[in-house]
Amino acid sequence: MPTSPTTVLVVGSGPTGLTLAIDLARRAVDVTIIDKAPQFPRSSRAKGPNSRSLEVLEDLGVVEEVLAAGAAPLPMRKYRGGVAIAEADPFAEVRPTPDSPYALPRTVAQWRLEEVLRGRLATYGVRVALGAELVGLAQGDTSATATLADGREIEARYVVGCDGAHSAVRKLLGIPFEGKTDETQMMVCGDVEAEGPDRGVWHQWFDEDGAVMLCPIPGTRSGWWFQAGPETDASGTPVPPSLDSFQRLFAKHTGLPGTLLSQAALLSTYRVNERMVDRYRVGRVFLAGDAAHVHSIAGGLGMNTGIQDAYNLGWKLARVASGQADPALLDTYEEERLPVAADVLDLSAERLRATLEAIKKPGGGLDSANTPLSHGPGSSYPWSSLARLGATPRLRAGDRAPDAPCRDLATGAPLRLFEAFAGPHFTLLGFGAGTAPELREASVAHEGELRAYGVDAGHSAESGGTRGLADDGGHAGSAYGIARGEDTLVLIRPDNHIGLIVPAGELRAVGEYLNAAALERA
């Protein structure tokens, strides 16, 4: 029972799959997204997007809705023997900067984030097909065929498995998921209703014989994330999560009545898994997010790494699918993201060790899991074959492209660089008046796939397809490490990473980068 063929089949409709589907749909790529679940989950799970993921969500056009749906990270109140003994706010000194506007992560229930992403995807006429379980996968020279449990088949040029730690795609590909599961590190989790505790803090009761953590879920009146070390029965076996068990654990560690908790749902048992694949691609099939890597929750990097996987892959799939780039461009997805996954696994494992050590002492808590790397501006790819040329005192090719507030010379209105980057195009920044002729030439030569902006004095408001930006506060020059009057070209990839940095007079390098044959040689 074949279904209509598609260009890209995305398996899994969590944040990773939805990010990828949106990115493809806005680039006019025919995309189908399926999920085996019969209905959308109401799971809170991941606590929200970090700074870099918020930048991705801005580019996708949903950041304001996500910010409105969530809340800033809360201070952590830590208890011992039921008594509050310390309070910590890991983000108290963190402030937005001109080059990084989303300094703080956002706390938002995963189900709400997924709602926002599904709404955005629907604006492109794409909706998730539920109850579609993948059971077979075959590849040919020009396409892959996915077989569903009900006998339907979907033919796609490419398939991407965004279907979580138990990925059917990964298993059908036969890719090992190497690593370990620590059965000694276990938590029972769920969403509960609770009355009484202060909703202005994340409560953390740590005792020598266990722990309970209670964090308010934004957008709810009395909903909380509940996490605890499990009870054990007479034989030492962990007791499965339940409302009764949660109430006993809560009463034991907090000294408060267990009946304050009610309506426990989405119950699960969490074990620390540290696993990843050794490759992200087999032929026409790719892996992203938890399908490719899982690690401890310390630092909150799981969902965010998946979102950023999808953002890296989307523009590459779109360029190849549309014939704008050689298929070899797709090899750079694994080249760039596999090392990031390995680093994230190491970082989260180290943060878990630090946290487990910290909570042995009164006053220790989950703030020990926080580092600038866990919520900061994101990964760079200096090792990538797409990081072709150039550097300044502040940036290298392959780095994330910074934001900066500027002024549109044509309208006089403020225009941030992130607003200039937004969309499925490359961006060419020309710092210094000497780059103006090359910006005009590039705009004509690469019309439709590149937008050109002249930054700093000497650029006209609009000329030959380019727009002039005034760097009144000097923030753009500072962020990019380019002195005023210095003539420099900076090419920004569609995923807002720097492709190359060259002096004026080297426009040919920009053309070579954008040329599909050049990408084949990368």
Short mmCIF file of C-alpha atoms in Angstrom, two decimals:
data_model
loop_
_atom_site.label_atom_id
_atom_site.label_comp_id
_atom_site.label_asym_id
_atom_site.label_seq_id
_atom_site.Cartn_x
_atom_site.Cartn_y
_atom_site.Cartn_z
CA MET A 1 0.00 0.00 0.00
CA PRO A 2 2.27 2.82 -1.17
CA THR A 3 1.68 6.39 -0.12
CA SER A 4 2.65 9.53 -1.98
CA PRO A 5 6.42 9.82 -2.42
CA THR A 6 8.25 12.56 -0.54
CA THR A 7 11.66 14.19 -0.71
CA VAL A 8 12.51 13.80 3.00
CA LEU A 9 10.82 11.50 5.51
CA VAL A 10 11.36 12.57 9.13
CA VAL A 11 10.70 9.81 11.65
CA GLY A 12 9.84 11.20 15.09
CA SER A 13 8.00 14.40 16.02
CA GLY A 14 9.86 15.58 19.11
CA PRO A 15 11.73 18.91 19.09
CA THR A 16 14.50 17.50 16.85
CA GLY A 17 12.17 16.15 14.18
CA LEU A 18 9.93 19.22 14.24
CA THR A 19 12.92 21.58 13.94
CA LEU A 20 14.17 19.67 10.90
CA ALA A 21 10.73 19.51 9.28
CA ILE A 22 10.23 23.28 9.70
CA ASP A 23 13.67 24.04 8.30
CA LEU A 24 13.02 21.87 5.24
CA ALA A 25 9.47 23.11 4.69
CA ARG A 26 10.50 26.77 4.72
CA ARG A 27 13.03 25.91 2.01
CA ALA A 28 10.22 24.49 -0.15
CA VAL A 29 11.41 20.90 0.33
CA ASP A 30 8.63 18.29 0.28
CA VAL A 31 8.75 16.78 3.77
CA THR A 32 6.70 14.11 5.53
CA ILE A 33 6.93 13.67 9.30
CA ILE A 34 5.58 10.61 11.11
CA ASP A 35 5.39 9.37 14.69
CA LYS A 36 4.38 5.99 16.05
CA ALA A 37 2.48 7.53 18.98
CA PRO A 38 -1.31 7.46 18.61
CA GLN A 39 -1.54 10.97 20.07
CA PHE A 40 0.82 13.79 20.90
CA PRO A 41 2.47 13.23 24.30
CA ARG A 42 1.76 15.58 27.18
CA SER A 43 5.24 15.02 28.55
CA SER A 44 7.16 17.81 30.25
CA ARG A 45 10.53 16.00 30.12
CA ALA A 46 13.24 18.39 28.86
CA LYS A 47 13.14 21.68 30.75
CA GLY A 48 13.68 23.96 27.78
CA PRO A 49 15.89 25.49 25.09
CA ASN A 50 19.29 26.93 25.91
CA SER A 51 20.81 30.11 24.49
CA ARG A 52 21.89 28.64 21.15
CA SER A 53 18.62 26.78 20.65
CA LEU A 54 16.73 30.03 21.23
CA GLU A 55 18.77 31.54 18.40
CA VAL A 56 17.70 28.64 16.20
CA LEU A 57 14.09 29.15 17.22
CA GLU A 58 14.33 32.84 16.32
CA ASP A 59 15.47 31.91 12.83
CA LEU A 60 12.52 29.51 12.55
CA GLY A 61 10.14 32.31 13.55
CA VAL A 62 8.89 30.97 16.89
CA VAL A 63 11.15 32.43 19.56
CA GLU A 64 8.68 35.04 20.82
CA GLU A 65 6.00 32.40 21.29
CA VAL A 66 8.46 30.12 23.10
CA LEU A 67 9.60 32.93 25.38
CA ALA A 68 5.98 33.78 26.20
CA ALA A 69 5.17 30.13 26.96
CA GLY A 70 8.09 29.69 29.35
CA ALA A 71 9.87 31.33 32.23
CA ALA A 72 13.37 32.36 33.20
CA PRO A 73 15.38 29.76 35.16
CA LEU A 74 14.43 29.79 38.81
CA PRO A 75 16.70 30.04 41.85
CA MET A 76 17.38 26.71 43.53
CA ARG A 77 16.43 26.28 47.18
CA LYS A 78 18.33 23.45 48.86
CA TYR A 79 17.29 21.58 51.97
CA ARG A 80 18.80 19.14 54.44
CA GLY A 81 16.64 17.19 56.84
CA GLY A 82 13.65 19.13 55.55
CA VAL A 83 15.20 22.50 56.48
CA ALA A 84 16.12 25.13 53.87
CA ILE A 85 19.85 25.79 54.28
CA ALA A 86 20.99 27.39 51.01
CA GLU A 87 19.77 29.11 47.88
CA ALA A 88 21.61 29.45 44.58
CA ASP A 89 20.84 31.23 41.33
CA PRO A 90 23.29 30.04 38.65
CA PHE A 91 22.07 32.71 36.24
CA ALA A 92 21.95 35.67 38.60
CA GLU A 93 24.87 37.41 36.91
CA VAL A 94 24.04 36.37 33.34
CA ARG A 95 22.87 39.20 31.11
CA PRO A 96 22.14 39.52 27.39
CA THR A 97 24.92 41.09 25.34
CA PRO A 98 24.78 42.69 21.90
CA ASP A 99 26.33 39.60 20.31
CA SER A 100 24.27 37.06 22.33
CA PRO A 101 20.70 38.30 22.95
CA TYR A 102 19.44 35.11 24.60
CA ALA A 103 21.81 34.86 27.51
CA LEU A 104 19.39 32.84 29.63
CA PRO A 105 17.89 29.48 28.76
CA ARG A 106 14.11 29.31 28.88
CA THR A 107 12.19 26.91 31.09
CA VAL A 108 9.23 25.51 29.17
CA ALA A 109 7.44 22.17 29.20
CA GLN A 110 8.46 20.02 26.24
CA TRP A 111 4.83 19.42 25.24
CA ARG A 112 4.30 23.18 25.00
CA LEU A 113 7.45 23.66 22.92
CA GLU A 114 6.28 20.90 20.60
CA GLU A 115 2.88 22.58 20.28
CA VAL A 116 4.57 25.80 19.18
CA LEU A 117 6.74 23.95 16.66
CA ARG A 118 3.80 21.98 15.26
CA GLY A 119 1.89 25.23 14.84
CA ARG A 120 4.77 26.72 12.87
CA LEU A 121 5.08 23.60 10.73
CA ALA A 122 1.36 23.77 9.94
CA THR A 123 1.82 27.23 8.40
CA TYR A 124 3.75 25.43 5.64
CA GLY A 125 0.92 22.94 5.15
CA VAL A 126 2.75 20.08 6.90
CA ARG A 127 1.27 18.07 9.77
CA VAL A 128 2.56 15.13 11.77
CA ALA A 129 1.12 11.76 10.79
CA LEU A 130 0.43 9.93 14.05
CA GLY A 131 0.10 6.17 14.56
CA ALA A 132 2.72 5.56 11.88
CA GLU A 133 5.21 3.04 13.25
CA LEU A 134 8.32 2.31 11.19
CA VAL A 135 9.09 -1.42 10.92
CA GLY A 136 11.15 -1.70 7.74
CA LEU A 137 13.67 0.33 5.78
CA ALA A 138 15.25 -0.43 2.42
CA GLN A 139 17.55 1.68 0.26
CA GLY A 140 18.06 1.86 -3.47
CA ASP A 141 20.22 4.00 -5.74
CA THR A 142 17.84 6.96 -5.81
CA SER A 143 15.50 6.53 -2.85
CA ALA A 144 14.71 4.74 0.40
CA THR A 145 11.48 2.91 1.19
CA ALA A 146 10.03 2.98 4.68
CA THR A 147 7.54 0.27 5.64
CA LEU A 148 4.99 1.00 8.36
CA ALA A 149 3.37 -1.44 10.77
CA ASP A 150 0.04 -1.17 8.93
CA GLY A 151 1.65 -2.21 5.65
CA ARG A 152 1.91 1.22 4.07
CA GLU A 153 5.11 2.21 2.35
CA ILE A 154 6.64 5.67 2.02
CA GLU A 155 9.23 6.31 -0.67
CA ALA A 156 11.63 9.16 0.09
CA ARG A 157 14.86 10.44 -1.36
CA TYR A 158 16.18 10.80 2.20
CA VAL A 159 15.10 9.54 5.62
CA VAL A 160 16.10 11.08 8.97
CA GLY A 161 15.64 9.20 12.23
CA CYS A 162 14.69 11.66 14.99
CA ASP A 163 12.92 8.92 16.90
CA GLY A 164 14.70 8.96 20.23
CA ALA A 165 16.95 6.71 22.25
CA HIS A 166 15.07 3.56 21.20
CA SER A 167 15.25 4.63 17.54
CA ALA A 168 13.71 2.19 15.10
CA VAL A 169 15.70 3.86 12.32
CA ARG A 170 19.00 3.26 14.08
CA LYS A 171 18.11 -0.35 14.80
CA LEU A 172 17.01 -1.00 11.22
CA LEU A 173 20.32 0.43 10.02
CA GLY A 174 22.19 -1.89 12.37
CA ILE A 175 24.23 0.95 13.88
CA PRO A 176 25.59 0.06 17.35
CA PHE A 177 24.68 2.35 20.26
CA GLU A 178 27.90 2.04 22.20
CA GLY A 179 28.27 3.11 25.80
CA LYS A 180 26.96 2.20 29.22
CA THR A 181 23.92 2.31 31.46
CA ASP A 182 24.56 3.01 35.13
CA GLU A 183 21.90 1.03 36.99
CA THR A 184 23.02 2.56 40.29
CA GLN A 185 22.02 6.06 39.18
CA MET A 186 18.26 5.98 38.99
CA MET A 187 15.39 8.43 39.42
CA VAL A 188 11.62 8.14 39.41
CA CYS A 189 9.99 11.02 37.59
CA GLY A 190 6.58 12.40 36.81
CA ASP A 191 4.40 15.45 36.52
CA VAL A 192 2.40 16.12 39.68
CA GLU A 193 -0.13 18.58 40.96
CA ALA A 194 0.91 20.14 44.25
CA GLU A 195 -0.40 22.87 46.52
CA GLY A 196 1.69 24.70 49.07
CA PRO A 197 5.34 24.93 47.95
CA ASP A 198 6.62 28.29 46.78
CA ARG A 199 6.42 28.38 42.95
CA GLY A 200 9.18 30.97 42.77
CA VAL A 201 12.00 28.46 43.33
CA TRP A 202 13.17 24.99 42.30
CA HIS A 203 13.07 22.96 45.53
CA GLN A 204 15.82 20.39 46.11
CA TRP A 205 15.76 18.18 49.20
CA PHE A 206 19.01 16.20 49.39
CA ASP A 207 19.61 13.79 52.28
CA GLU A 208 22.14 11.06 52.82
CA ASP A 209 19.53 8.41 52.03
CA GLY A 210 17.82 9.99 49.04
CA ALA A 211 16.48 13.10 47.40
CA VAL A 212 13.35 14.82 46.10
CA MET A 213 13.33 17.64 43.56
CA LEU A 214 10.27 19.71 42.74
CA CYS A 215 10.27 22.34 39.98
CA PRO A 216 7.18 24.33 38.91
CA ILE A 217 6.05 23.81 35.32
CA PRO A 218 5.57 27.21 33.59
CA GLY A 219 2.12 27.90 32.21
CA THR A 220 0.39 25.78 34.85
CA ARG A 221 -1.27 26.84 38.10
CA SER A 222 -0.17 23.91 40.23
CA GLY A 223 1.86 21.62 37.97
CA TRP A 224 5.34 20.51 39.01
CA TRP A 225 8.15 18.33 37.71
CA PHE A 226 8.82 15.67 40.36
CA GLN A 227 12.14 13.78 40.48
CA ALA A 228 13.39 11.56 43.30
CA GLY A 229 15.61 8.69 44.18
CA PRO A 230 13.32 5.62 44.17
CA GLU A 231 12.04 3.74 47.16
CA THR A 232 13.20 0.16 47.49
CA ASP A 233 11.27 -2.85 48.71
CA ALA A 234 12.40 -5.40 51.31
CA SER A 235 14.62 -7.12 48.75
CA GLY A 236 16.29 -3.85 47.72
CA THR A 237 14.46 -3.68 44.38
CA PRO A 238 13.47 -0.15 43.29
CA VAL A 239 9.74 0.52 43.65
CA PRO A 240 8.08 1.62 40.37
CA PRO A 241 6.89 5.24 40.28
CA SER A 242 3.35 5.91 41.48
CA LEU A 243 1.44 8.65 43.26
CA ASP A 244 1.55 6.70 46.52
CA SER A 245 5.32 6.26 46.26
CA PHE A 246 5.81 9.94 45.37
CA GLN A 247 3.76 10.96 48.41
CA ARG A 248 5.84 8.76 50.72
CA LEU A 249 9.12 10.05 49.29
CA PHE A 250 7.90 13.65 49.55
CA ALA A 251 6.84 13.24 53.18
CA LYS A 252 10.10 11.50 54.12
CA HIS A 253 12.48 14.10 52.69
CA THR A 254 10.51 17.33 53.07
CA GLY A 255 8.74 16.81 56.39
CA LEU A 256 5.57 18.06 54.70
CA PRO A 257 2.36 16.07 54.24
CA GLY A 258 2.59 13.73 51.27
CA THR A 259 -1.02 14.55 50.47
CA LEU A 260 0.15 17.91 49.10
CA LEU A 261 0.94 15.94 45.94
CA SER A 262 -1.85 14.75 43.68
CA GLN A 263 -2.58 13.57 40.15
CA ALA A 264 0.83 12.12 39.32
CA ALA A 265 1.10 11.47 35.57
CA LEU A 266 3.67 10.69 32.88
CA LEU A 267 5.47 8.38 35.29
CA SER A 268 8.87 7.05 34.30
CA THR A 269 12.07 5.62 35.70
CA TYR A 270 15.24 7.33 34.52
CA ARG A 271 18.62 5.61 34.40
CA VAL A 272 21.82 7.36 33.42
CA ASN A 273 22.69 6.30 29.88
CA GLU A 274 25.85 7.44 28.13
CA ARG A 275 25.72 6.15 24.57
CA MET A 276 26.33 7.34 21.04
CA VAL A 277 26.68 6.07 17.51
CA ASP A 278 29.90 5.98 15.53
CA ARG A 279 28.28 7.39 12.39
CA TYR A 280 25.33 9.64 11.59
CA ARG A 281 24.66 8.42 8.07
CA VAL A 282 24.16 5.22 6.12
CA GLY A 283 23.47 5.99 2.47
CA ARG A 284 20.28 8.02 2.24
CA VAL A 285 19.41 7.68 5.91
CA PHE A 286 20.55 9.96 8.75
CA LEU A 287 20.25 10.06 12.53
CA ALA A 288 19.70 13.11 14.73
CA GLY A 289 19.08 13.88 18.39
CA ASP A 290 18.64 11.08 20.92
CA ALA A 291 18.61 8.54 18.10
CA ALA A 292 22.33 9.29 17.78
CA HIS A 293 23.41 10.23 21.31
CA VAL A 294 22.11 10.03 24.88
CA HIS A 295 23.80 11.12 28.09
CA SER A 296 23.05 12.20 31.63
CA ILE A 297 20.58 15.03 32.13
CA ALA A 298 23.21 17.11 33.95
CA GLY A 299 23.50 20.45 32.17
CA GLY A 300 20.28 20.03 30.18
CA LEU A 301 22.03 19.37 26.86
CA GLY A 302 20.02 16.50 25.41
CA MET A 303 17.14 18.20 23.61
CA ASN A 304 19.32 21.17 22.74
CA THR A 305 21.95 19.04 21.02
CA GLY A 306 19.17 17.44 18.98
CA ILE A 307 17.70 20.79 17.91
CA GLN A 308 21.14 21.89 16.80
CA ASP A 309 21.71 18.61 14.94
CA ALA A 310 18.56 19.32 12.94
CA TYR A 311 19.59 22.92 12.26
CA ASN A 312 22.92 21.75 10.89
CA LEU A 313 21.35 19.13 8.63
CA GLY A 314 18.35 21.04 7.29
CA TRP A 315 20.05 23.49 4.95
CA LYS A 316 22.39 20.82 3.63
CA LEU A 317 19.57 18.43 2.76
CA ALA A 318 17.68 21.27 1.11
CA ARG A 319 20.61 22.37 -1.07
CA VAL A 320 21.33 18.83 -2.21
CA ALA A 321 17.66 17.99 -2.79
CA SER A 322 17.23 21.11 -4.93
CA GLY A 323 20.37 20.45 -6.96
CA GLN A 324 22.22 23.47 -5.56
CA ALA A 325 24.98 21.34 -4.03
CA ASP A 326 26.73 18.07 -4.65
CA PRO A 327 25.52 15.18 -2.43
CA ALA A 328 28.96 15.15 -0.79
CA LEU A 329 27.81 18.22 1.18
CA LEU A 330 25.75 15.81 3.27
CA ASP A 331 28.93 14.16 4.56
CA THR A 332 29.70 17.36 6.47
CA TYR A 333 26.72 16.75 8.77
CA GLU A 334 28.45 13.84 10.46
CA GLU A 335 31.83 15.58 10.18
CA GLU A 336 30.55 18.54 12.16
CA ARG A 337 28.04 17.05 14.59
CA LEU A 338 29.62 13.75 15.65
CA PRO A 339 32.48 15.48 17.52
CA VAL A 340 29.93 17.76 19.19
CA ALA A 341 27.98 14.74 20.47
CA ALA A 342 31.17 13.24 21.89
CA ASP A 343 32.00 16.51 23.65
CA VAL A 344 28.47 16.79 25.05
CA LEU A 345 28.63 13.24 26.39
CA ASP A 346 31.94 14.00 28.12
CA LEU A 347 30.69 17.32 29.52
CA SER A 348 27.44 15.92 30.86
CA ALA A 349 29.25 12.95 32.43
CA GLU A 350 31.70 15.31 34.14
CA ARG A 351 28.87 17.56 35.36
CA LEU A 352 27.01 14.54 36.73
CA ARG A 353 30.08 13.50 38.70
CA ALA A 354 30.44 17.03 40.05
CA THR A 355 26.80 17.15 41.06
CA LEU A 356 26.83 13.75 42.77
CA GLU A 357 29.86 14.88 44.75
CA ALA A 358 28.28 18.24 45.63
CA ILE A 359 25.04 16.84 47.00
CA LYS A 360 26.87 14.71 49.53
CA LYS A 361 27.43 17.88 51.51
CA PRO A 362 24.75 20.15 52.99
CA GLY A 363 24.02 23.00 50.59
CA GLY A 364 25.00 21.10 47.46
CA GLY A 365 22.53 21.01 44.59
CA LEU A 366 21.86 20.91 40.87
CA ASP A 367 23.57 24.24 40.34
CA SER A 368 26.79 22.18 40.24
CA ALA A 369 25.67 20.89 36.83
CA ASN A 370 25.72 24.36 35.31
CA THR A 371 28.60 25.67 33.23
CA PRO A 372 28.75 28.37 30.56
CA LEU A 373 29.10 25.56 28.02
CA SER A 374 25.76 24.05 29.00
CA HIS A 375 23.75 27.21 28.29
CA GLY A 376 26.12 29.37 26.22
CA PRO A 377 26.08 30.34 22.57
CA GLY A 378 26.84 26.94 21.07
CA SER A 379 29.30 24.89 19.14
CA SER A 380 31.84 25.91 16.55
CA TYR A 381 33.18 23.76 13.73
CA PRO A 382 36.76 24.95 13.15
CA TRP A 383 37.76 21.42 12.08
CA SER A 384 35.10 21.28 9.35
CA SER A 385 35.94 21.13 5.66
CA LEU A 386 33.29 23.87 5.32
CA ALA A 387 35.38 26.20 7.52
CA ARG A 388 37.31 27.20 4.46
CA LEU A 389 39.25 30.38 5.07
CA GLY A 390 40.06 33.14 7.43
CA ALA A 391 40.02 34.51 10.93
CA THR A 392 39.94 37.76 12.83
CA PRO A 393 41.14 38.43 16.40
CA ARG A 394 37.63 37.41 17.57
CA LEU A 395 36.40 34.73 15.14
CA ARG A 396 37.42 31.81 12.95
CA ALA A 397 35.71 30.23 9.99
CA GLY A 398 33.38 27.62 11.47
CA ASP A 399 32.41 29.72 14.50
CA ARG A 400 28.86 30.73 15.32
CA ALA A 401 28.12 34.12 13.75
CA PRO A 402 27.44 36.73 16.48
CA ASP A 403 24.46 39.06 16.60
CA ALA A 404 24.79 42.85 16.78
CA PRO A 405 22.37 45.80 16.78
CA CYS A 406 22.67 47.96 13.66
CA ARG A 407 20.57 50.54 11.82
CA ASP A 408 19.06 50.01 8.38
CA LEU A 409 20.28 52.94 6.29
CA ALA A 410 17.27 52.72 3.97
CA THR A 411 14.62 53.05 6.68
CA GLY A 412 16.51 54.32 9.70
CA ALA A 413 14.99 51.47 11.71
CA PRO A 414 16.98 49.21 14.02
CA LEU A 415 18.02 45.94 12.38
CA ARG A 416 19.88 43.20 14.23
CA LEU A 417 22.27 40.97 12.34
CA PHE A 418 20.19 37.95 13.38
CA GLU A 419 17.25 39.56 11.58
CA ALA A 420 19.41 39.92 8.49
CA PHE A 421 20.48 36.28 8.72
CA ALA A 422 16.94 34.94 9.29
CA GLY A 423 15.71 32.73 6.48
CA PRO A 424 17.01 30.01 4.18
CA HIS A 425 19.80 32.01 2.56
CA PHE A 426 23.52 32.69 2.87
CA THR A 427 24.44 36.16 4.10
CA LEU A 428 27.46 38.17 2.97
CA LEU A 429 28.60 40.96 5.27
CA GLY A 430 30.93 43.56 3.86
CA PHE A 431 32.72 45.56 6.56
CA GLY A 432 34.23 48.79 5.25
CA ALA A 433 33.40 50.97 2.25
CA GLY A 434 35.88 49.13 0.04
CA THR A 435 33.64 46.04 -0.05
CA ALA A 436 30.69 47.83 -1.70
CA PRO A 437 31.49 46.86 -5.34
CA GLU A 438 31.99 43.22 -4.40
CA LEU A 439 28.75 43.09 -2.45
CA ARG A 440 26.86 44.35 -5.51
CA GLU A 441 28.60 41.80 -7.73
CA ALA A 442 27.86 38.96 -5.34
CA SER A 443 24.18 39.97 -5.09
CA VAL A 444 23.77 39.75 -8.85
CA ALA A 445 25.81 36.56 -9.28
CA HIS A 446 24.04 34.70 -6.49
CA GLU A 447 20.58 36.22 -6.57
CA GLY A 448 18.09 34.14 -4.63
CA GLU A 449 20.57 32.31 -2.42
CA LEU A 450 22.55 35.18 -0.90
CA ARG A 451 21.74 38.49 0.76
CA ALA A 452 24.44 41.13 0.98
CA TYR A 453 24.81 43.83 3.61
CA GLY A 454 27.36 46.59 3.80
CA VAL A 455 28.33 47.39 7.39
CA ASP A 456 29.90 50.64 8.55
CA ALA A 457 30.53 54.03 6.94
CA GLY A 458 30.69 54.47 3.18
CA HIS A 459 27.87 52.10 2.19
CA SER A 460 24.75 53.45 0.52
CA ALA A 461 21.29 52.63 1.83
CA GLU A 462 20.47 50.31 -1.08
CA SER A 463 22.51 49.58 -4.17
CA GLY A 464 22.47 46.75 -6.65
CA GLY A 465 20.64 44.34 -4.36
CA THR A 466 22.67 45.19 -1.25
CA ARG A 467 21.54 46.98 1.89
CA GLY A 468 23.57 49.32 4.02
CA LEU A 469 23.79 48.93 7.80
CA ALA A 470 25.14 51.53 10.20
CA ASP A 471 27.15 50.07 13.08
CA ASP A 472 26.46 53.10 15.26
CA GLY A 473 27.54 51.51 18.52
CA GLY A 474 30.46 49.63 17.03
CA HIS A 475 28.95 46.34 18.23
CA ALA A 476 29.17 44.54 14.89
CA GLY A 477 32.80 45.45 14.36
CA SER A 478 33.62 44.46 17.92
CA ALA A 479 31.80 41.13 17.74
CA TYR A 480 33.48 40.21 14.47
CA GLY A 481 36.89 41.56 15.42
CA ILE A 482 37.04 43.97 12.50
CA ALA A 483 38.38 47.50 13.00
CA ARG A 484 36.43 50.43 11.59
CA GLY A 485 37.58 51.11 8.03
CA GLU A 486 39.03 47.64 7.59
CA ASP A 487 37.63 46.11 4.39
CA THR A 488 36.59 42.53 5.08
CA LEU A 489 34.04 40.07 3.67
CA VAL A 490 32.34 37.54 5.99
CA LEU A 491 30.15 34.79 4.52
CA ILE A 492 27.51 33.40 6.89
CA ARG A 493 26.05 29.94 6.28
CA PRO A 494 22.26 29.37 6.45
CA ASP A 495 22.72 27.86 9.93
CA ASN A 496 24.42 31.07 11.10
CA HIS A 497 27.96 29.73 11.18
CA ILE A 498 30.80 31.51 9.46
CA GLY A 499 31.84 29.95 6.17
CA LEU A 500 34.80 32.18 5.42
CA ILE A 501 36.45 35.49 6.25
CA VAL A 502 38.48 37.18 3.51
CA PRO A 503 39.82 40.67 2.81
CA ALA A 504 38.23 42.83 0.14
CA GLY A 505 39.45 41.76 -3.27
CA GLU A 506 38.87 38.07 -2.57
CA LEU A 507 35.28 37.81 -3.78
CA ARG A 508 36.24 34.82 -5.88
CA ALA A 509 36.54 32.78 -2.68
CA VAL A 510 32.91 33.54 -1.88
CA GLY A 511 31.80 32.32 -5.29
CA GLU A 512 33.84 29.16 -4.94
CA TYR A 513 32.28 28.45 -1.56
CA LEU A 514 28.77 28.81 -2.92
CA ASN A 515 29.52 26.68 -5.97
CA ALA A 516 28.36 23.10 -5.69
CA ALA A 517 31.56 21.76 -7.23
CA ALA A 518 33.59 23.59 -4.61
CA LEU A 519 31.54 21.97 -1.89
CA GLU A 520 32.24 18.61 -3.49
CA ARG A 521 35.95 19.27 -3.07
CA ALA A 522 35.50 20.47 0.52
#
